[in-house]
C-alpha cells in the first residue's frame, strides 16, 4: 500500500463545479438563477470569459450588492448582468430565442442573510421551465437542493417530483446524493437536454 | 454559442470507472467481488499495475473462464488471483489484516449467462461487511446496483437500506442515480471509509 494522498468523494457543491467545468466553455451564455453571495456567478463568469455572458437573478438587494462587489473584485463585471428580481421572471428578461448552455440554482436562503426569505416551489419550477425552453442540446440545469430548513423539504419534493417526471427522451436527470448524513446535506440534481 | 463538443452526463458505469481512477494507484490491493466477464477485473489490474494485486470472486465457472481469458489477453494474469466461490467467502480468502483500497460489485446476473443465477442480499451484505473491515482510510466500495431483474428490487433495497444506516462518522455513502428512466438503469453506491 503506497503512501499516496487518497481522494475523497466530492461534495454536491464540488460536483456542481465539476459539471460546470465540463459543460461551460468560453463564449457561452449561462444563468445563475440564485446569485446569493456571488460565488457561482464569479465561477461562471470566469468559465464563459470575455466573449460569453452570465445573467444572474436574485430577489434580494443584499445579494445583488454582494455579487456586484464579487464580480468587480474578480474583474468580471463586464461578463455578467445582474437582475434584482425573482428567477420566475427569467422569461421576461431573456429572449425566447436566446440559447442557454447552463443554469445553476442554489435553493434555500441567502447564506448570512434573512433565513425567512427562501426560494419556493412554484417560482423555482417556473424558472426551471423557462430555462428548459432555451436550453441547447446537452445543455445543463444544475440544482443544489437543500431540504433541511423550514420549507426546504416541500421545495425539495416538488423539484424532485418534477425532474423525475421529465420525458427521458427529452431530458436525462441525475441525482447525486449522500444518503447516510444526519444533518440533511444538499443534494444535486442535473437536468441535461438530449 | 461555440460549436464545441458538449459532454454528456456520465452513466453509472462510466462514473464507477472515474471513481476507480481517482482512488486506485499502482501497488494497491483491490477486490473485484463479481468478476463476471472480467471487464472490471482487467480495468483494476491495469490500475494496480505489476506491484499491486486484484483478488476476483465469482461463483460461476463461466465467469472465471471468461475473466482468465480477458486477463491473459491483456497480459495482466500475474496481477490478479481469481477465486471460484461466492463473495460471501471473502473473509476466508483475504487475511483479516490485509488492507483493501477499493472493491467493486456489479450486482445482478452474469451478462450473457444464466439470468436465474443472481447475487443475493444476504451474501452481498456479508461480502460488503468483510471488505469494510479491511478498507483503508478513504478506501472505497463501489456497487453498481441493478433493480430491474427478478430479485433485483429486493437486493437493491437491502443494499441501500444497509448503506444508508452506516454511521456517517465512519463511512460516507454517495448515491449516483438517473431518476427519470423508465427501464430502471443501474444506480451507483459508493461507500468511503473516513
PDB file of C-alpha atoms in Angstrom, chain B:
ATOM      1  CA  UNK B   1     -22.505  29.857 -28.763  1.00  0.00           C
ATOM      2  CA  UNK B   2     -19.366  27.987 -29.859  1.00  0.00           C
ATOM      3  CA  UNK B   3     -19.553  24.823 -31.914  1.00  0.00           C
ATOM      4  CA  UNK B   4     -17.644  22.775 -29.363  1.00  0.00           C
ATOM      5  CA  UNK B   5     -18.453  19.213 -28.401  1.00  0.00           C
ATOM      6  CA  UNK B   6     -20.615  19.103 -25.319  1.00  0.00           C
ATOM      7  CA  UNK B   7     -20.141  16.431 -22.741  1.00  0.00           C
ATOM      8  CA  UNK B   8     -22.955  14.208 -21.597  1.00  0.00           C
ATOM      9  CA  UNK B   9     -23.544  13.208 -18.013  1.00  0.00           C
ATOM     10  CA  UNK B  10     -21.630  10.035 -17.199  1.00  0.00           C
ATOM     11  CA  UNK B  11     -23.547   6.779 -16.897  1.00  0.00           C
ATOM     12  CA  UNK B  12     -23.319   4.990 -13.555  1.00  0.00           C
ATOM     13  CA  UNK B  13     -20.853   2.557 -15.184  1.00  0.00           C
ATOM     14  CA  UNK B  14     -18.646   5.359 -16.524  1.00  0.00           C
ATOM     15  CA  UNK B  15     -18.806   7.116 -13.148  1.00  0.00           C
ATOM     16  CA  UNK B  16     -17.655   3.887 -11.444  1.00  0.00           C
ATOM     17  CA  UNK B  17     -14.563   3.910 -13.659  1.00  0.00           C
ATOM     18  CA  UNK B  18     -13.912   7.577 -12.876  1.00  0.00           C
ATOM     19  CA  UNK B  19     -14.014   6.760  -9.149  1.00  0.00           C
ATOM     20  CA  UNK B  20     -11.622   3.805  -9.608  1.00  0.00           C
ATOM     21  CA  UNK B  21      -9.235   6.108 -11.489  1.00  0.00           C
ATOM     22  CA  UNK B  22      -9.316   8.570  -8.593  1.00  0.00           C
ATOM     23  CA  UNK B  23      -8.818   6.078  -5.798  1.00  0.00           C
ATOM     24  CA  UNK B  24      -6.710   3.198  -7.129  1.00  0.00           C
ATOM     25  CA  UNK B  25      -2.955   3.624  -7.550  1.00  0.00           C
ATOM     26  CA  UNK B  26      -0.093   1.344  -8.601  1.00  0.00           C
ATOM     27  CA  UNK B  27       0.747  -1.067  -5.787  1.00  0.00           C
ATOM     28  CA  UNK B  28      -2.758  -1.179  -4.333  1.00  0.00           C
ATOM     29  CA  UNK B  29      -4.678  -4.269  -3.286  1.00  0.00           C
ATOM     30  CA  UNK B  30      -8.222  -4.283  -4.606  1.00  0.00           C
ATOM     31  CA  UNK B  31     -11.191  -6.636  -4.940  1.00  0.00           C
ATOM     32  CA  UNK B  32     -13.496  -7.422  -7.839  1.00  0.00           C
ATOM     33  CA  UNK B  33     -16.339  -9.038  -5.906  1.00  0.00           C
ATOM     34  CA  UNK B  34     -18.236 -10.103  -9.047  1.00  0.00           C
ATOM     35  CA  UNK B  35     -15.799 -10.661 -11.897  1.00  0.00           C
ATOM     36  CA  UNK B  36     -18.480 -11.558 -14.468  1.00  0.00           C
ATOM     37  CA  UNK B  37     -16.932 -11.242 -17.910  1.00  0.00           C
ATOM     38  CA  UNK B  38     -13.807  -9.672 -16.452  1.00  0.00           C
ATOM     39  CA  UNK B  39     -14.160  -6.078 -17.670  1.00  0.00           C
ATOM     40  CA  UNK B  40     -13.645  -4.513 -14.243  1.00  0.00           C
ATOM     41  CA  UNK B  41     -11.018  -7.104 -13.279  1.00  0.00           C
ATOM     42  CA  UNK B  42      -8.890  -6.040 -16.241  1.00  0.00           C
ATOM     43  CA  UNK B  43      -9.610  -2.365 -15.531  1.00  0.00           C
ATOM     44  CA  UNK B  44      -8.472  -2.759 -11.911  1.00  0.00           C
ATOM     45  CA  UNK B  45      -5.434  -4.890 -12.836  1.00  0.00           C
ATOM     46  CA  UNK B  46      -4.257  -2.119 -15.136  1.00  0.00           C
ATOM     47  CA  UNK B  47      -4.646   0.479 -12.358  1.00  0.00           C
ATOM     48  CA  UNK B  48      -2.796  -1.529  -9.662  1.00  0.00           C
ATOM     49  CA  UNK B  49      -0.002  -2.463 -12.072  1.00  0.00           C
ATOM     50  CA  UNK B  50       2.684  -5.096 -11.567  1.00  0.00           C
ATOM     51  CA  UNK B  51       3.262  -4.067  -7.949  1.00  0.00           C
ATOM     52  CA  UNK B  52      -0.398  -4.319  -6.936  1.00  0.00           C
ATOM     53  CA  UNK B  53      -2.964  -7.104  -6.938  1.00  0.00           C
ATOM     54  CA  UNK B  54      -6.607  -7.829  -7.686  1.00  0.00           C
ATOM     55  CA  UNK B  55      -8.491 -10.612  -5.919  1.00  0.00           C
ATOM     56  CA  UNK B  56     -11.504 -11.536  -8.012  1.00  0.00           C
ATOM     57  CA  UNK B  57     -14.520 -13.596  -6.940  1.00  0.00           C
ATOM     58  CA  UNK B  58     -17.308 -15.297  -8.864  1.00  0.00           C
ATOM     59  CA  UNK B  59     -19.389 -18.362  -8.142  1.00  0.00           C
ATOM     60  CA  UNK B  60     -19.796 -19.292 -11.845  1.00  0.00           C
ATOM     61  CA  UNK B  61     -17.173 -21.327 -13.774  1.00  0.00           C
ATOM     62  CA  UNK B  62     -18.109 -19.448 -16.978  1.00  0.00           C
ATOM     63  CA  UNK B  63     -17.226 -16.145 -15.315  1.00  0.00           C
ATOM     64  CA  UNK B  64     -13.875 -17.422 -14.072  1.00  0.00           C
ATOM     65  CA  UNK B  65     -13.078 -18.799 -17.543  1.00  0.00           C
ATOM     66  CA  UNK B  66     -14.056 -15.544 -19.295  1.00  0.00           C
ATOM     67  CA  UNK B  67     -12.077 -13.437 -16.839  1.00  0.00           C
ATOM     68  CA  UNK B  68      -8.997 -15.679 -17.045  1.00  0.00           C
ATOM     69  CA  UNK B  69      -9.119 -15.267 -20.814  1.00  0.00           C
ATOM     70  CA  UNK B  70      -9.550 -11.477 -20.574  1.00  0.00           C
ATOM     71  CA  UNK B  71      -6.668 -11.111 -18.099  1.00  0.00           C
ATOM     72  CA  UNK B  72      -4.384 -13.260 -20.239  1.00  0.00           C
ATOM     73  CA  UNK B  73      -5.258 -11.314 -23.383  1.00  0.00           C
ATOM     74  CA  UNK B  74      -4.395  -8.073 -21.582  1.00  0.00           C
ATOM     75  CA  UNK B  75      -1.182  -9.539 -20.133  1.00  0.00           C
ATOM     76  CA  UNK B  76      -2.350  -8.982 -16.552  1.00  0.00           C
ATOM     77  CA  UNK B  77      -2.733 -12.573 -15.274  1.00  0.00           C
ATOM     78  CA  UNK B  78       0.123 -12.153 -12.792  1.00  0.00           C
ATOM     79  CA  UNK B  79      -1.647  -9.143 -11.264  1.00  0.00           C
ATOM     80  CA  UNK B  80      -4.828 -10.994 -10.329  1.00  0.00           C
ATOM     81  CA  UNK B  81      -5.980 -14.074  -8.436  1.00  0.00           C
ATOM     82  CA  UNK B  82      -9.395 -15.485  -9.251  1.00  0.00           C
ATOM     83  CA  UNK B  83     -11.454 -17.393  -6.721  1.00  0.00           C
ATOM     84  CA  UNK B  84     -14.308 -19.521  -7.970  1.00  0.00           C
ATOM     85  CA  UNK B  85     -16.509 -19.052  -4.952  1.00  0.00           C
ATOM     86  CA  UNK B  86     -19.243 -16.698  -3.815  1.00  0.00           C
ATOM     87  CA  UNK B  87     -18.075 -13.325  -2.496  1.00  0.00           C
ATOM     88  CA  UNK B  88     -19.542 -14.172   0.894  1.00  0.00           C
ATOM     89  CA  UNK B  89     -16.306 -16.154   1.365  1.00  0.00           C
ATOM     90  CA  UNK B  90     -14.015 -13.124   1.005  1.00  0.00           C
ATOM     91  CA  UNK B  91     -13.203 -13.262   4.725  1.00  0.00           C
ATOM     92  CA  UNK B  92     -11.904 -16.842   4.255  1.00  0.00           C
ATOM     93  CA  UNK B  93      -9.620 -15.895   1.384  1.00  0.00           C
ATOM     94  CA  UNK B  94      -8.295 -12.462   2.370  1.00  0.00           C
ATOM     95  CA  UNK B  95      -6.384 -12.174   5.654  1.00  0.00           C
ATOM     96  CA  UNK B  96      -8.033 -10.022   8.309  1.00  0.00           C
ATOM     97  CA  UNK B  97      -5.050  -7.662   8.422  1.00  0.00           C
ATOM     98  CA  UNK B  98      -4.704  -7.251   4.680  1.00  0.00           C
ATOM     99  CA  UNK B  99      -5.687  -3.714   3.682  1.00  0.00           C
ATOM    100  CA  UNK B 100      -8.062  -3.136   0.756  1.00  0.00           C
ATOM    101  CA  UNK B 101      -8.069   0.132  -1.190  1.00  0.00           C
ATOM    102  CA  UNK B 102     -11.081  -0.463  -3.390  1.00  0.00           C
ATOM    103  CA  UNK B 103     -13.720  -3.100  -4.064  1.00  0.00           C
ATOM    104  CA  UNK B 104     -16.189  -3.272  -6.935  1.00  0.00           C
ATOM    105  CA  UNK B 105     -19.532  -5.083  -7.126  1.00  0.00           C
ATOM    106  CA  UNK B 106     -21.664  -5.472 -10.248  1.00  0.00           C
ATOM    107  CA  UNK B 107     -24.826  -6.916  -8.790  1.00  0.00           C
ATOM    108  CA  UNK B 108     -27.422  -8.986 -10.628  1.00  0.00           C
ATOM    109  CA  UNK B 109     -26.753 -11.744 -13.156  1.00  0.00           C
ATOM    110  CA  UNK B 110     -23.843 -12.614 -15.456  1.00  0.00           C
ATOM    111  CA  UNK B 111     -24.348 -10.743 -18.752  1.00  0.00           C
ATOM    112  CA  UNK B 112     -24.878 -13.363 -21.429  1.00  0.00           C
ATOM    113  CA  UNK B 113     -25.182 -16.094 -18.797  1.00  0.00           C
ATOM    114  CA  UNK B 114     -27.969 -17.769 -16.808  1.00  0.00           C
ATOM    115  CA  UNK B 115     -30.258 -14.967 -15.623  1.00  0.00           C
ATOM    116  CA  UNK B 116     -31.619 -17.153 -12.834  1.00  0.00           C
ATOM    117  CA  UNK B 117     -28.231 -17.092 -11.093  1.00  0.00           C
ATOM    118  CA  UNK B 118     -28.180 -13.726  -9.342  1.00  0.00           C
ATOM    119  CA  UNK B 119     -26.383 -12.066  -6.468  1.00  0.00           C
ATOM    120  CA  UNK B 120     -28.470 -12.122  -3.297  1.00  0.00           C
ATOM    121  CA  UNK B 121     -28.992  -9.697  -0.420  1.00  0.00           C
ATOM    122  CA  UNK B 122     -27.543 -11.790   2.428  1.00  0.00           C
ATOM    123  CA  UNK B 123     -24.385 -12.868   0.631  1.00  0.00           C
ATOM    124  CA  UNK B 124     -23.852  -9.393  -0.870  1.00  0.00           C
ATOM    125  CA  UNK B 125     -24.093  -7.809   2.599  1.00  0.00           C
ATOM    126  CA  UNK B 126     -21.729 -10.434   4.074  1.00  0.00           C
ATOM    127  CA  UNK B 127     -19.183  -9.527   1.393  1.00  0.00           C
ATOM    128  CA  UNK B 128     -19.579  -5.780   1.921  1.00  0.00           C
ATOM    129  CA  UNK B 129     -19.024  -6.184   5.669  1.00  0.00           C
ATOM    130  CA  UNK B 130     -15.891  -8.310   5.188  1.00  0.00           C
ATOM    131  CA  UNK B 131     -14.445  -5.635   2.911  1.00  0.00           C
ATOM    132  CA  UNK B 132     -15.413  -2.789   5.250  1.00  0.00           C
ATOM    133  CA  UNK B 133     -13.316  -4.406   7.987  1.00  0.00           C
ATOM    134  CA  UNK B 134     -10.249  -4.320   5.722  1.00  0.00           C
ATOM    135  CA  UNK B 135     -10.828  -0.987   3.988  1.00  0.00           C
ATOM    136  CA  UNK B 136      -8.112   1.667   4.394  1.00  0.00           C
ATOM    137  CA  UNK B 137      -8.988   5.295   5.228  1.00  0.00           C
ATOM    138  CA  UNK B 138     -10.593   6.871   2.134  1.00  0.00           C
ATOM    139  CA  UNK B 139     -10.798   3.407   0.599  1.00  0.00           C
ATOM    140  CA  UNK B 140     -13.885   2.870  -1.492  1.00  0.00           C
ATOM    141  CA  UNK B 141     -16.516   0.195  -2.072  1.00  0.00           C
ATOM    142  CA  UNK B 142     -18.324   0.774  -5.379  1.00  0.00           C
ATOM    143  CA  UNK B 143     -21.582  -1.032  -6.105  1.00  0.00           C
ATOM    144  CA  UNK B 144     -23.485  -0.996  -9.372  1.00  0.00           C
ATOM    145  CA  UNK B 145     -26.986  -1.901  -8.282  1.00  0.00           C
ATOM    146  CA  UNK B 146     -29.451  -3.337 -10.810  1.00  0.00           C
ATOM    147  CA  UNK B 147     -33.061  -3.424  -9.705  1.00  0.00           C
ATOM    148  CA  UNK B 148     -34.814  -4.304 -12.963  1.00  0.00           C
ATOM    149  CA  UNK B 149     -34.463  -8.117 -12.987  1.00  0.00           C
ATOM    150  CA  UNK B 150     -36.469 -10.600 -10.866  1.00  0.00           C
ATOM    151  CA  UNK B 151     -34.996 -10.386  -7.350  1.00  0.00           C
ATOM    152  CA  UNK B 152     -33.148  -7.184  -8.181  1.00  0.00           C
ATOM    153  CA  UNK B 153     -35.500  -4.804  -6.408  1.00  0.00           C
ATOM    154  CA  UNK B 154     -35.253  -6.740  -3.122  1.00  0.00           C
ATOM    155  CA  UNK B 155     -31.464  -6.777  -3.299  1.00  0.00           C
ATOM    156  CA  UNK B 156     -31.328  -3.079  -4.232  1.00  0.00           C
ATOM    157  CA  UNK B 157     -33.497  -2.231  -1.233  1.00  0.00           C
ATOM    158  CA  UNK B 158     -31.429  -4.344   1.170  1.00  0.00           C
ATOM    159  CA  UNK B 159     -28.156  -2.824  -0.023  1.00  0.00           C
ATOM    160  CA  UNK B 160     -29.468   0.756   0.050  1.00  0.00           C
ATOM    161  CA  UNK B 161     -31.028   0.264   3.497  1.00  0.00           C
ATOM    162  CA  UNK B 162     -27.735  -1.091   4.817  1.00  0.00           C
ATOM    163  CA  UNK B 163     -25.637   1.665   3.235  1.00  0.00           C
ATOM    164  CA  UNK B 164     -28.000   4.379   4.461  1.00  0.00           C
ATOM    165  CA  UNK B 165     -27.728   3.010   8.008  1.00  0.00           C
ATOM    166  CA  UNK B 166     -23.928   3.286   8.153  1.00  0.00           C
ATOM    167  CA  UNK B 167     -22.541   5.662  10.794  1.00  0.00           C
ATOM    168  CA  UNK B 168     -21.627   8.889   8.980  1.00  0.00           C
ATOM    169  CA  UNK B 169     -18.577   9.276  11.237  1.00  0.00           C
ATOM    170  CA  UNK B 170     -17.153   6.013   9.906  1.00  0.00           C
ATOM    171  CA  UNK B 171     -18.338   5.977   6.300  1.00  0.00           C
ATOM    172  CA  UNK B 172     -19.819   8.375   3.814  1.00  0.00           C
ATOM    173  CA  UNK B 173     -22.250   6.958   1.301  1.00  0.00           C
ATOM    174  CA  UNK B 174     -22.935   8.502  -2.080  1.00  0.00           C
ATOM    175  CA  UNK B 175     -25.781   7.515  -4.404  1.00  0.00           C
ATOM    176  CA  UNK B 176     -25.472   8.407  -8.102  1.00  0.00           C
ATOM    177  CA  UNK B 177     -28.707   7.741  -9.907  1.00  0.00           C
ATOM    178  CA  UNK B 178     -30.653   8.681 -13.040  1.00  0.00           C
ATOM    179  CA  UNK B 179     -34.165   9.261 -11.773  1.00  0.00           C
ATOM    180  CA  UNK B 180     -36.395   9.670 -14.848  1.00  0.00           C
ATOM    181  CA  UNK B 181     -35.666   6.441 -16.725  1.00  0.00           C
ATOM    182  CA  UNK B 182     -38.476   4.019 -17.499  1.00  0.00           C
ATOM    183  CA  UNK B 183     -36.231   0.941 -17.776  1.00  0.00           C
ATOM    184  CA  UNK B 184     -34.610   1.052 -14.318  1.00  0.00           C
ATOM    185  CA  UNK B 185     -30.937   1.718 -15.130  1.00  0.00           C
ATOM    186  CA  UNK B 186     -28.331   0.644 -12.569  1.00  0.00           C
ATOM    187  CA  UNK B 187     -27.507   3.141  -9.867  1.00  0.00           C
ATOM    188  CA  UNK B 188     -24.167   3.510  -8.176  1.00  0.00           C
ATOM    189  CA  UNK B 189     -23.449   3.421  -4.454  1.00  0.00           C
ATOM    190  CA  UNK B 190     -20.025   4.464  -3.203  1.00  0.00           C
ATOM    191  CA  UNK B 191     -19.116   3.706   0.415  1.00  0.00           C
ATOM    192  CA  UNK B 192     -15.982   5.547   1.516  1.00  0.00           C
ATOM    193  CA  UNK B 193     -14.232   4.893   4.815  1.00  0.00           C
ATOM    194  CA  UNK B 194     -13.415   8.032   6.799  1.00  0.00           C
TER     195      UNK B 194
END
